[in-house]
Amino acid sequence: GAIFEENAARDDEVFQLAISDLSLNDDILQSEKITHSIKFIEPNNPFQAVQEGK
């Protein structure tokens, strides 16, 4: 039982690292998407800017 629990804990650690890595990548993607989409915003349309930022 102990070996299994140790492996499960290690797997969980790896899983958590993978998740945090993914969310970091997602943050980068999101900010790039927002930066990218700003180029398509009409200058006099603040409503669209708010929508894009979500």
mmCIF file with all atom_site columns, C-alpha atoms in Angstrom:
data_model
loop_
_atom_site.group_PDB
_atom_site.id
_atom_site.type_symbol
_atom_site.label_atom_id
_atom_site.label_alt_id
_atom_site.label_comp_id
_atom_site.label_asym_id
_atom_site.label_entity_id
_atom_site.label_seq_id
_atom_site.pdbx_PDB_ins_code
_atom_site.Cartn_x
_atom_site.Cartn_y
_atom_site.Cartn_z
_atom_site.occupancy
_atom_site.B_iso_or_equiv
_atom_site.pdbx_formal_charge
_atom_site.auth_seq_id
_atom_site.auth_comp_id
_atom_site.auth_asym_id
_atom_site.auth_atom_id
_atom_site.pdbx_PDB_model_num
ATOM 1  C CA . GLY A 1 1  ? 0.000   0.000  0.000   1.00 0.00 ? 1  GLY A CA 1
ATOM 2  C CA . ALA A 1 2  ? 2.777   2.441  0.903   1.00 0.00 ? 2  ALA A CA 1
ATOM 3  C CA . ILE A 1 3  ? 4.510   2.166  -2.478  1.00 0.00 ? 3  ILE A CA 1
ATOM 4  C CA . PHE A 1 4  ? 1.249   2.790  -4.296  1.00 0.00 ? 4  PHE A CA 1
ATOM 5  C CA . GLU A 1 5  ? 0.535   5.888  -2.203  1.00 0.00 ? 5  GLU A CA 1
ATOM 6  C CA . GLU A 1 6  ? 4.038   7.191  -2.817  1.00 0.00 ? 6  GLU A CA 1
ATOM 7  C CA . ASN A 1 7  ? 3.600   6.759  -6.569  1.00 0.00 ? 7  ASN A CA 1
ATOM 8  C CA . ALA A 1 8  ? 0.177   8.384  -6.438  1.00 0.00 ? 8  ALA A CA 1
ATOM 9  C CA . ALA A 1 9  ? 1.646   11.369 -4.612  1.00 0.00 ? 9  ALA A CA 1
ATOM 10 C CA . ARG A 1 10 ? 4.415   11.644 -7.202  1.00 0.00 ? 10 ARG A CA 1
ATOM 11 C CA . ASP A 1 11 ? 1.899   11.398 -10.037 1.00 0.00 ? 11 ASP A CA 1
ATOM 12 C CA . ASP A 1 12 ? -0.170  14.119 -8.399  1.00 0.00 ? 12 ASP A CA 1
ATOM 13 C CA . GLU A 1 13 ? 2.903   16.335 -8.156  1.00 0.00 ? 13 GLU A CA 1
ATOM 14 C CA . VAL A 1 14 ? 3.672   15.816 -11.842 1.00 0.00 ? 14 VAL A CA 1
ATOM 15 C CA . PHE A 1 15 ? 0.026   16.439 -12.653 1.00 0.00 ? 15 PHE A CA 1
ATOM 16 C CA . GLN A 1 16 ? 0.007   19.701 -10.679 1.00 0.00 ? 16 GLN A CA 1
ATOM 17 C CA . LEU A 1 17 ? 3.184   20.822 -12.442 1.00 0.00 ? 17 LEU A CA 1
ATOM 18 C CA . ALA A 1 18 ? 1.641   20.018 -15.807 1.00 0.00 ? 18 ALA A CA 1
ATOM 19 C CA . ILE A 1 19 ? -1.512  21.948 -14.889 1.00 0.00 ? 19 ILE A CA 1
ATOM 20 C CA . SER A 1 20 ? 0.419   25.020 -13.750 1.00 0.00 ? 20 SER A CA 1
ATOM 21 C CA . ASP A 1 21 ? 2.511   24.806 -16.914 1.00 0.00 ? 21 ASP A CA 1
ATOM 22 C CA . LEU A 1 22 ? -0.653  24.663 -19.011 1.00 0.00 ? 22 LEU A CA 1
ATOM 23 C CA . SER A 1 23 ? -2.280  27.591 -17.252 1.00 0.00 ? 23 SER A CA 1
ATOM 24 C CA . LEU A 1 24 ? 0.924   29.597 -17.674 1.00 0.00 ? 24 LEU A CA 1
ATOM 25 C CA . ASN A 1 25 ? 0.847   28.832 -21.392 1.00 0.00 ? 25 ASN A CA 1
ATOM 26 C CA . ASP A 1 26 ? -2.835  29.744 -21.452 1.00 0.00 ? 26 ASP A CA 1
ATOM 27 C CA . ASP A 1 27 ? -2.083  33.103 -19.808 1.00 0.00 ? 27 ASP A CA 1
ATOM 28 C CA . ILE A 1 28 ? 0.521   33.792 -22.493 1.00 0.00 ? 28 ILE A CA 1
ATOM 29 C CA . LEU A 1 29 ? -1.914  32.757 -25.220 1.00 0.00 ? 29 LEU A CA 1
ATOM 30 C CA . GLN A 1 30 ? -4.689  34.905 -23.776 1.00 0.00 ? 30 GLN A CA 1
ATOM 31 C CA . SER A 1 31 ? -2.509  38.015 -23.548 1.00 0.00 ? 31 SER A CA 1
ATOM 32 C CA . GLU A 1 32 ? -1.234  37.439 -27.083 1.00 0.00 ? 32 GLU A CA 1
ATOM 33 C CA . LYS A 1 33 ? -4.799  36.962 -28.312 1.00 0.00 ? 33 LYS A CA 1
ATOM 34 C CA . ILE A 1 34 ? -5.866  40.209 -26.654 1.00 0.00 ? 34 ILE A CA 1
ATOM 35 C CA . THR A 1 35 ? -2.848  42.084 -28.045 1.00 0.00 ? 35 THR A CA 1
ATOM 36 C CA . HIS A 1 36 ? -3.578  40.590 -31.447 1.00 0.00 ? 36 HIS A CA 1
ATOM 37 C CA . SER A 1 37 ? -7.287  41.410 -31.399 1.00 0.00 ? 37 SER A CA 1
ATOM 38 C CA . ILE A 1 38 ? -6.696  45.031 -30.371 1.00 0.00 ? 38 ILE A CA 1
ATOM 39 C CA . LYS A 1 39 ? -5.440  45.632 -33.913 1.00 0.00 ? 39 LYS A CA 1
ATOM 40 C CA . PHE A 1 40 ? -8.928  44.862 -35.223 1.00 0.00 ? 40 PHE A CA 1
ATOM 41 C CA . ILE A 1 41 ? -10.794 47.167 -32.842 1.00 0.00 ? 41 ILE A CA 1
ATOM 42 C CA . GLU A 1 42 ? -12.390 50.242 -34.331 1.00 0.00 ? 42 GLU A CA 1
ATOM 43 C CA . PRO A 1 43 ? -10.797 53.351 -32.775 1.00 0.00 ? 43 PRO A CA 1
ATOM 44 C CA . ASN A 1 44 ? -14.113 54.858 -31.658 1.00 0.00 ? 44 ASN A CA 1
ATOM 45 C CA . ASN A 1 45 ? -15.749 51.735 -30.273 1.00 0.00 ? 45 ASN A CA 1
ATOM 46 C CA . PRO A 1 46 ? -15.019 51.341 -26.538 1.00 0.00 ? 46 PRO A CA 1
ATOM 47 C CA . PHE A 1 47 ? -17.749 48.698 -26.238 1.00 0.00 ? 47 PHE A CA 1
ATOM 48 C CA . GLN A 1 48 ? -15.890 46.412 -28.623 1.00 0.00 ? 48 GLN A CA 1
ATOM 49 C CA . ALA A 1 49 ? -12.686 46.994 -26.666 1.00 0.00 ? 49 ALA A CA 1
ATOM 50 C CA . VAL A 1 50 ? -14.432 45.864 -23.490 1.00 0.00 ? 50 VAL A CA 1
ATOM 51 C CA . GLN A 1 51 ? -15.743 42.741 -25.218 1.00 0.00 ? 51 GLN A CA 1
ATOM 52 C CA . GLU A 1 52 ? -12.331 41.849 -26.618 1.00 0.00 ? 52 GLU A CA 1
ATOM 53 C CA . GLY A 1 53 ? -10.732 42.191 -23.205 1.00 0.00 ? 53 GLY A CA 1
ATOM 54 C CA . LYS A 1 54 ? -12.883 39.510 -21.599 1.00 0.00 ? 54 LYS A CA 1
#
